[in-house]
Amino acid sequence: MTHIATTKYIALSSFLANAARDERIPAGLIKLIESVADACSSIATAVERGVFDGASGNAHSENIHGEAQKKLDVVSNDIMMGAVESVSCLRGLASEELESVQMTGHEHSADTPDYLLLFDPLDGSSNLEISGIVGSIFSVLAAPATDAVLDESHFLQPGVKQVCAGYAIYGATTMFVLTTGYGVDGFTFDGESASFVLTHPQLQIPENTREFAINMSNERYWEEPVRRYVRECVAGASGPRQTNFNMRWIASMVAEVHRILMRGGVFLYPRDNKNPQLAGRLRLTYEANPMSFIVEQAGGMSTTGEMPIMEVQPDHVHQRVPVILGSRLEVERLLRYHDEAAAA
Ligand code: AFP
C-alpha cells in the first residue's frame, strides 16, 4: 500500500493561525474552532466504536422535538459540551439535544470578543444502525460585549450575523468543513498525525446541476412550486427541462450538503402540510443557518422559498424552517416558481 505524505498538507491549527495573522478570523475564535474540531474527531471515534462501547441503539429518551434520542446523540452532545465549555471566550451554547440554552459562566473580557455556539452534535443519527453517514453541524455568533447575564434572546440572531460555521462529516473519511466568511475550506482527518489537514481549499459549488435531493415520500404534502420543480426534473429529457436529472436522498443533511459542495446539486426540505403547525423539518439556528452560510460562501444559494434563510429572524432557538439550498441557478428557478405561484 502506498502512503501519500500528509506533511504536504497544511494542518488546521496552522491554517487558523495564518487566517488570524491575515485578519480573516479574530484570534480569539481560534481556540473555539480548534475545540469544536477536537470534539468532532472524538465524535468520529465514538461513532466508529459505538457498538463496542455499548453506545449503539436508542437512549430511551426524547429530545426537545419529541424525537427518540440515540445513545450516540447524547454521547456526542456530552463530547461537544466537554470540549468547548472551558474556552474562555464562549459565553453560552445551544444544542439540538438540550431543551434550553446553557451559559458557560465565563465573564465578559474587555480584551477579546465573546461568542455563542449553536450545534447539532449528531445529525442524521437514524443512519447509525445502518452504518450510514452522520455528521455534526455548528454555528458561532458574537455575544454582546456586556457583563450582564446572557439568556436565549442573545442567541436569536439571524444567520447573516454568523461569524463562523461548519460541519464535520463521518463517512468514508472524516472531514471538517469551515467558513469564517472568506470562502469554504475542507479538512480531512489524518489518522497518522491525528489532525485535520487542508485537502479541499476554497470549495465552489457549480452553479448548474442535474441532481436533486428531496424525500419523495412527502410529495403529497408539498406546495405547488416544489411539486412543479420535481415534476419537471422527473420528466427528464422528454419534459420542459429537456434534460435527465438524477436523485439522491441520504437522510442526513450533512451528507447532502457535502455532496452538493463536492459536485453540485440542490437539496430541499420544503414547507409542507404534513404537520401544518411546523414551518418545516429542519432547525434554523443550528442546521439551516450554518449550512446556508457555507453554501453561500461556496457560491451557492439558500432560501425558504420566500426569503433568504439567513435573513429569517429566529423566535426561539429550536425553531424550524423550510430549506432549499444548493446550486445557484436551480435555487433561483425554485424561487421563480414560488414567486409565480404567489402571483397567480
Ligand atoms: P435525524 O438526525 O433525526 O436522523 O434527522 C436528520 C434530519 O434532520 C436531516 O439531517 C435530514 O435531512 C432529515 O432529517 C431527513 O429526514 P427524513 O426522515 O424525512 O428522511
Short mmCIF file of C-alpha atoms and ligand atoms in Angstrom, two decimals:
data_model
loop_
_atom_site.label_atom_id
_atom_site.label_comp_id
_atom_site.label_asym_id
_atom_site.label_seq_id
_atom_site.Cartn_x
_atom_site.Cartn_y
_atom_site.Cartn_z
CA MET A 1 0.00 0.00 0.00
CA THR A 2 1.38 3.43 -0.94
CA HIS A 3 1.10 6.19 1.65
CA ILE A 4 0.99 9.79 0.48
CA ALA A 5 2.91 12.04 2.87
CA THR A 6 0.38 14.24 4.64
CA THR A 7 3.12 16.71 5.57
CA LYS A 8 2.44 18.45 2.25
CA TYR A 9 -0.96 19.47 3.62
CA ILE A 10 -1.36 22.39 5.98
CA ALA A 11 -2.80 21.45 9.40
CA LEU A 12 -5.99 23.11 10.66
CA SER A 13 -4.04 24.76 13.52
CA SER A 14 -1.57 26.40 11.06
CA PHE A 15 -4.41 27.36 8.73
CA LEU A 16 -6.19 29.12 11.61
CA ALA A 17 -3.00 30.86 12.78
CA ASN A 18 -2.40 32.15 9.22
CA ALA A 19 -6.02 33.28 8.92
CA ALA A 20 -5.74 35.20 12.22
CA ARG A 21 -2.47 36.82 11.09
CA ASP A 22 -4.21 37.92 7.84
CA GLU A 23 -7.20 39.17 9.89
CA ARG A 24 -9.56 36.70 8.27
CA ILE A 25 -10.63 35.48 11.71
CA PRO A 26 -10.37 37.07 15.15
CA ALA A 27 -7.53 35.44 17.13
CA GLY A 28 -9.92 34.68 19.99
CA LEU A 29 -12.00 32.44 17.76
CA ILE A 30 -9.13 30.03 17.07
CA LYS A 31 -9.38 28.22 20.40
CA LEU A 32 -13.13 27.75 19.96
CA ILE A 33 -12.80 26.37 16.40
CA GLU A 34 -9.98 24.05 17.45
CA SER A 35 -12.03 22.78 20.39
CA VAL A 36 -15.02 22.09 18.13
CA ALA A 37 -12.71 20.26 15.66
CA ASP A 38 -11.24 18.20 18.55
CA ALA A 39 -14.76 17.32 19.65
CA CYS A 40 -15.59 16.24 16.08
CA SER A 41 -12.61 13.87 15.90
CA SER A 42 -13.71 12.39 19.26
CA ILE A 43 -17.29 12.04 18.00
CA ALA A 44 -15.96 10.24 14.88
CA THR A 45 -14.23 7.74 17.19
CA ALA A 46 -17.34 7.38 19.36
CA VAL A 47 -19.45 6.67 16.25
CA GLU A 48 -16.92 4.12 14.99
CA ARG A 49 -16.67 2.41 18.38
CA GLY A 50 -20.34 2.69 19.35
CA VAL A 51 -21.12 -0.99 19.11
CA PHE A 52 -18.07 -1.96 21.21
CA ASP A 53 -18.59 0.75 23.83
CA GLY A 54 -22.26 -0.07 24.39
CA ALA A 55 -23.21 3.26 22.82
CA SER A 56 -25.26 1.93 19.90
CA GLY A 57 -29.05 1.91 19.93
CA ASN A 58 -31.69 4.11 21.50
CA ALA A 59 -31.19 6.14 24.66
CA HIS A 60 -34.87 5.57 25.59
CA SER A 61 -35.32 9.34 25.90
CA GLU A 62 -36.62 12.12 23.64
CA ASN A 63 -35.09 15.43 22.66
CA ILE A 64 -36.92 18.77 22.73
CA HIS A 65 -38.50 17.94 19.34
CA GLY A 66 -40.05 14.73 20.65
CA GLU A 67 -37.62 12.65 18.59
CA ALA A 68 -36.18 9.43 20.07
CA GLN A 69 -32.57 10.06 21.08
CA LYS A 70 -29.88 7.58 20.16
CA LYS A 71 -27.24 6.90 22.80
CA LEU A 72 -24.71 8.43 20.42
CA ASP A 73 -26.79 11.66 20.20
CA VAL A 74 -26.32 12.01 23.95
CA VAL A 75 -22.66 10.91 23.89
CA SER A 76 -21.86 13.36 21.04
CA ASN A 77 -23.60 16.19 22.86
CA ASP A 78 -21.55 15.45 26.00
CA ILE A 79 -18.33 15.34 23.96
CA MET A 80 -19.05 18.70 22.31
CA MET A 81 -20.02 20.37 25.58
CA GLY A 82 -17.00 18.95 27.37
CA ALA A 83 -14.66 20.19 24.63
CA VAL A 84 -15.90 23.78 24.48
CA GLU A 85 -17.08 24.65 28.00
CA SER A 86 -13.64 25.74 29.18
CA VAL A 87 -12.99 28.04 26.19
CA SER A 88 -12.88 31.41 27.91
CA CYS A 89 -14.40 33.44 25.02
CA LEU A 90 -17.50 31.19 24.94
CA ARG A 91 -20.35 32.71 26.97
CA GLY A 92 -23.08 30.21 26.12
CA LEU A 93 -24.22 27.30 23.99
CA ALA A 94 -27.36 25.83 22.45
CA SER A 95 -27.74 22.28 21.20
CA GLU A 96 -30.40 20.23 19.45
CA GLU A 97 -30.14 17.86 22.40
CA LEU A 98 -30.63 20.49 25.15
CA GLU A 99 -34.01 21.93 25.98
CA SER A 100 -32.63 25.35 26.94
CA VAL A 101 -29.55 27.36 26.18
CA GLN A 102 -26.73 27.00 28.71
CA MET A 103 -24.29 29.61 29.91
CA THR A 104 -20.67 28.64 30.48
CA GLY A 105 -20.14 31.01 33.41
CA HIS A 106 -17.24 32.78 31.69
CA GLU A 107 -17.27 36.50 32.28
CA HIS A 108 -17.05 39.12 29.56
CA SER A 109 -13.49 40.19 28.90
CA ALA A 110 -12.88 43.72 27.64
CA ASP A 111 -9.86 42.50 25.61
CA THR A 112 -11.40 39.88 23.32
CA PRO A 113 -14.81 39.34 21.68
CA ASP A 114 -17.15 36.79 23.22
CA TYR A 115 -19.07 34.10 21.34
CA LEU A 116 -22.10 31.84 21.44
CA LEU A 117 -22.02 28.33 19.97
CA LEU A 118 -25.05 26.54 18.50
CA PHE A 119 -24.79 22.94 17.33
CA ASP A 120 -26.41 19.71 16.27
CA PRO A 121 -23.93 17.22 17.73
CA LEU A 122 -25.03 14.25 15.60
CA ASP A 123 -27.09 14.96 12.52
CA GLY A 124 -28.69 12.07 10.63
CA SER A 125 -28.48 9.74 13.61
CA SER A 126 -31.21 7.50 12.18
CA ASN A 127 -28.40 6.35 9.81
CA LEU A 128 -26.36 4.93 12.70
CA GLU A 129 -27.96 1.49 12.71
CA ILE A 130 -27.09 1.03 9.01
CA SER A 131 -23.52 2.39 9.35
CA GLY A 132 -24.64 5.29 7.20
CA ILE A 133 -23.23 8.80 7.04
CA VAL A 134 -23.73 11.10 10.02
CA GLY A 135 -22.20 14.45 10.95
CA SER A 136 -22.07 17.40 13.34
CA ILE A 137 -23.11 20.97 12.46
CA PHE A 138 -22.17 24.18 14.28
CA SER A 139 -22.68 27.93 14.12
CA VAL A 140 -20.88 30.71 16.01
CA LEU A 141 -22.48 34.07 16.83
CA ALA A 142 -20.94 37.08 18.53
CA ALA A 143 -22.09 37.50 22.13
CA PRO A 144 -22.93 41.03 23.24
CA ALA A 145 -19.99 42.79 24.90
CA THR A 146 -21.60 43.07 28.29
CA ASP A 147 -21.06 41.89 31.85
CA ALA A 148 -24.81 41.32 32.13
CA VAL A 149 -26.15 37.76 32.37
CA LEU A 150 -27.00 36.39 28.90
CA ASP A 151 -30.12 34.42 28.01
CA GLU A 152 -31.84 32.82 25.00
CA SER A 153 -32.68 36.22 23.50
CA HIS A 154 -28.99 36.75 22.74
CA PHE A 155 -28.96 33.62 20.57
CA LEU A 156 -31.88 34.87 18.46
CA GLN A 157 -29.80 36.49 15.75
CA PRO A 158 -30.47 35.98 12.02
CA GLY A 159 -27.95 33.81 10.14
CA VAL A 160 -26.37 36.83 8.43
CA LYS A 161 -24.81 37.59 11.82
CA GLN A 162 -22.85 34.32 11.98
CA VAL A 163 -19.10 34.81 12.36
CA CYS A 164 -18.25 31.20 11.66
CA ALA A 165 -20.00 27.97 10.70
CA GLY A 166 -19.00 24.47 9.83
CA TYR A 167 -19.75 20.79 9.91
CA ALA A 168 -17.94 17.51 10.31
CA ILE A 169 -18.89 14.50 8.21
CA TYR A 170 -18.28 10.98 9.48
CA GLY A 171 -18.25 8.93 6.31
CA ALA A 172 -15.62 7.07 4.30
CA THR A 173 -13.31 9.77 5.64
CA THR A 174 -13.87 12.23 8.48
CA MET A 175 -13.87 15.80 7.23
CA PHE A 176 -14.21 19.20 8.89
CA VAL A 177 -15.61 21.94 6.65
CA LEU A 178 -15.33 25.54 7.79
CA THR A 179 -16.21 29.09 6.83
CA THR A 180 -15.40 32.32 8.64
CA GLY A 181 -16.81 34.39 5.77
CA TYR A 182 -13.78 34.04 3.46
CA GLY A 183 -14.86 31.07 1.36
CA VAL A 184 -15.16 27.46 2.45
CA ASP A 185 -12.26 25.15 3.26
CA GLY A 186 -12.38 21.38 3.79
CA PHE A 187 -10.00 19.48 6.08
CA THR A 188 -9.61 15.70 6.16
CA PHE A 189 -8.75 13.89 9.37
CA ASP A 190 -5.36 12.25 9.04
CA GLY A 191 -5.14 9.35 11.50
CA GLU A 192 -1.36 9.28 11.31
CA SER A 193 -0.89 12.84 12.56
CA ALA A 194 -4.21 12.76 14.48
CA SER A 195 -5.10 16.15 13.00
CA PHE A 196 -7.29 17.73 10.35
CA VAL A 197 -5.31 18.84 7.27
CA LEU A 198 -6.41 21.12 4.45
CA THR A 199 -7.32 18.89 1.49
CA HIS A 200 -10.16 20.87 -0.14
CA PRO A 201 -9.31 24.60 -0.15
CA GLN A 202 -11.85 27.19 -1.31
CA LEU A 203 -14.68 24.87 -2.33
CA GLN A 204 -17.05 26.18 -5.01
CA ILE A 205 -20.50 24.81 -5.85
CA PRO A 206 -21.13 24.58 -9.61
CA GLU A 207 -24.00 26.98 -10.43
CA ASN A 208 -25.69 24.35 -12.60
CA THR A 209 -26.71 20.83 -11.69
CA ARG A 210 -28.79 17.90 -12.83
CA GLU A 211 -29.08 16.32 -9.38
CA PHE A 212 -31.75 16.98 -6.75
CA ALA A 213 -32.37 15.62 -3.24
CA ILE A 214 -35.78 15.50 -1.59
CA ASN A 215 -37.74 12.97 0.44
CA MET A 216 -40.17 11.93 -2.33
CA SER A 217 -42.41 10.10 0.14
CA ASN A 218 -43.66 13.54 1.26
CA GLU A 219 -44.80 14.54 -2.25
CA ARG A 220 -48.49 14.62 -1.36
CA TYR A 221 -47.76 17.24 1.35
CA TRP A 222 -45.69 19.66 -0.77
CA GLU A 223 -46.76 23.06 -2.04
CA GLU A 224 -47.29 23.52 -5.80
CA PRO A 225 -43.96 25.28 -6.65
CA VAL A 226 -41.97 22.32 -5.27
CA ARG A 227 -44.29 19.79 -6.95
CA ARG A 228 -43.78 21.63 -10.26
CA TYR A 229 -39.99 21.68 -9.87
CA VAL A 230 -39.72 17.98 -9.03
CA ARG A 231 -42.30 17.02 -11.70
CA GLU A 232 -40.15 18.77 -14.30
CA CYS A 233 -36.93 17.12 -13.05
CA VAL A 234 -38.56 13.68 -13.10
CA ALA A 235 -39.93 14.27 -16.63
CA GLY A 236 -36.29 14.46 -17.75
CA ALA A 237 -35.32 14.83 -21.40
CA SER A 238 -38.94 14.49 -22.57
CA GLY A 239 -40.17 17.26 -20.19
CA PRO A 240 -39.80 21.05 -20.19
CA ARG A 241 -36.23 20.89 -18.79
CA GLN A 242 -35.19 18.75 -21.81
CA THR A 243 -32.53 17.00 -19.76
CA ASN A 244 -32.39 13.98 -17.48
CA PHE A 245 -31.97 14.51 -13.74
CA ASN A 246 -30.67 12.19 -11.05
CA MET A 247 -31.98 11.96 -7.48
CA ARG A 248 -30.23 11.19 -4.16
CA TRP A 249 -31.54 11.01 -0.58
CA ILE A 250 -29.25 10.07 2.30
CA ALA A 251 -31.50 11.36 5.16
CA SER A 252 -28.56 13.26 6.64
CA MET A 253 -28.36 16.96 5.86
CA VAL A 254 -24.59 16.92 6.39
CA ALA A 255 -24.17 14.22 3.73
CA GLU A 256 -26.48 16.01 1.26
CA VAL A 257 -24.73 19.38 1.71
CA HIS A 258 -21.32 17.74 1.48
CA ARG A 259 -22.27 16.10 -1.82
CA ILE A 260 -23.51 19.47 -3.12
CA LEU A 261 -20.22 21.13 -2.12
CA MET A 262 -18.27 18.43 -3.92
CA ARG A 263 -20.21 18.21 -7.19
CA GLY A 264 -23.26 20.49 -7.12
CA GLY A 265 -26.94 19.71 -6.66
CA VAL A 266 -30.00 21.06 -4.92
CA PHE A 267 -31.39 19.93 -1.54
CA LEU A 268 -34.97 20.53 -0.47
CA TYR A 269 -36.74 20.03 2.83
CA PRO A 270 -39.53 22.45 1.94
CA ARG A 271 -42.55 23.74 3.77
CA ASP A 272 -45.29 21.11 3.60
CA ASN A 273 -48.67 20.42 5.14
CA LYS A 274 -47.72 17.15 6.86
CA ASN A 275 -47.61 18.96 10.20
CA PRO A 276 -49.14 22.34 9.32
CA GLN A 277 -48.17 23.75 12.73
CA LEU A 278 -44.46 23.25 11.86
CA ALA A 279 -42.78 25.57 9.35
CA GLY A 280 -40.53 22.75 8.11
CA ARG A 281 -38.50 19.81 9.41
CA LEU A 282 -35.03 21.28 9.80
CA ARG A 283 -33.89 23.56 12.60
CA LEU A 284 -32.99 27.15 11.74
CA THR A 285 -30.29 28.15 14.19
CA TYR A 286 -28.02 25.07 14.26
CA GLU A 287 -28.83 23.32 10.95
CA ALA A 288 -30.22 25.64 8.25
CA ASN A 289 -28.24 28.80 9.14
CA PRO A 290 -24.76 27.24 9.32
CA MET A 291 -25.38 25.18 6.16
CA SER A 292 -26.70 28.28 4.36
CA PHE A 293 -23.60 30.27 5.38
CA ILE A 294 -21.37 27.51 3.98
CA VAL A 295 -23.39 27.09 0.77
CA GLU A 296 -23.48 30.84 0.08
CA GLN A 297 -19.77 31.22 0.83
CA ALA A 298 -19.16 28.48 -1.76
CA GLY A 299 -21.14 30.38 -4.41
CA GLY A 300 -24.47 28.58 -3.91
CA MET A 301 -27.76 29.96 -2.65
CA SER A 302 -30.26 29.19 0.09
CA THR A 303 -33.88 30.19 0.61
CA THR A 304 -37.04 29.25 2.45
CA GLY A 305 -38.85 29.63 -0.90
CA GLU A 306 -39.93 33.09 0.23
CA MET A 307 -36.83 34.71 1.66
CA PRO A 308 -33.13 34.06 2.22
CA ILE A 309 -32.80 31.61 5.12
CA MET A 310 -30.11 33.72 6.75
CA GLU A 311 -32.48 36.70 6.95
CA VAL A 312 -35.10 34.83 9.00
CA GLN A 313 -35.35 36.36 12.47
CA PRO A 314 -35.48 33.43 14.93
CA ASP A 315 -38.27 33.48 17.55
CA HIS A 316 -36.74 30.66 19.57
CA VAL A 317 -33.60 28.61 19.45
CA HIS A 318 -35.25 25.35 18.29
CA GLN A 319 -37.31 26.99 15.52
CA ARG A 320 -37.86 25.05 12.29
CA VAL A 321 -37.64 26.45 8.79
CA PRO A 322 -38.24 25.31 5.18
CA VAL A 323 -34.92 24.73 3.41
CA ILE A 324 -33.99 24.92 -0.28
CA LEU A 325 -30.26 25.21 -0.98
CA GLY A 326 -27.51 24.37 -3.42
CA SER A 327 -26.50 25.23 -6.98
CA ARG A 328 -27.45 28.85 -7.63
CA LEU A 329 -29.34 28.51 -10.93
CA GLU A 330 -31.61 25.75 -9.60
CA VAL A 331 -32.37 27.64 -6.37
CA GLU A 332 -33.17 30.74 -8.46
CA ARG A 333 -35.54 28.61 -10.59
CA LEU A 334 -37.28 27.34 -7.44
CA LEU A 335 -37.61 30.91 -6.18
CA ARG A 336 -39.16 31.93 -9.50
CA TYR A 337 -41.69 29.06 -9.23
CA HIS A 338 -42.59 30.25 -5.71
CA ASP A 339 -42.97 33.86 -6.96
CA GLU A 340 -45.14 32.76 -9.91
CA ALA A 341 -47.38 30.68 -7.63
CA ALA A 342 -47.75 33.61 -5.20
CA ALA A 343 -48.63 35.99 -8.05
CA ALA A 344 -51.23 33.63 -9.65
P1 AFP B 1 -32.10 12.60 12.36
O1 AFP B 1 -30.87 13.28 12.94
O2 AFP B 1 -33.20 12.50 13.34
O3 AFP B 1 -31.77 11.32 11.66
O4 AFP B 1 -32.68 13.64 11.25
C1 AFP B 1 -31.89 14.04 10.21
C2 AFP B 1 -32.53 15.24 9.54
O5 AFP B 1 -32.78 16.25 10.47
C3 AFP B 1 -31.68 15.79 8.41
O6 AFP B 1 -30.32 15.61 8.58
C4 AFP B 1 -32.21 15.06 7.18
O7 AFP B 1 -32.09 15.83 6.01
C5 AFP B 1 -33.65 14.84 7.52
O8 AFP B 1 -33.74 14.84 8.95
C6 AFP B 1 -34.12 13.51 6.99
O9 AFP B 1 -35.50 13.46 7.12
P2 AFP B 1 -36.40 12.21 6.63
O10 AFP B 1 -36.57 11.35 7.84
O11 AFP B 1 -37.66 12.83 6.16
O12 AFP B 1 -35.67 11.48 5.54
#
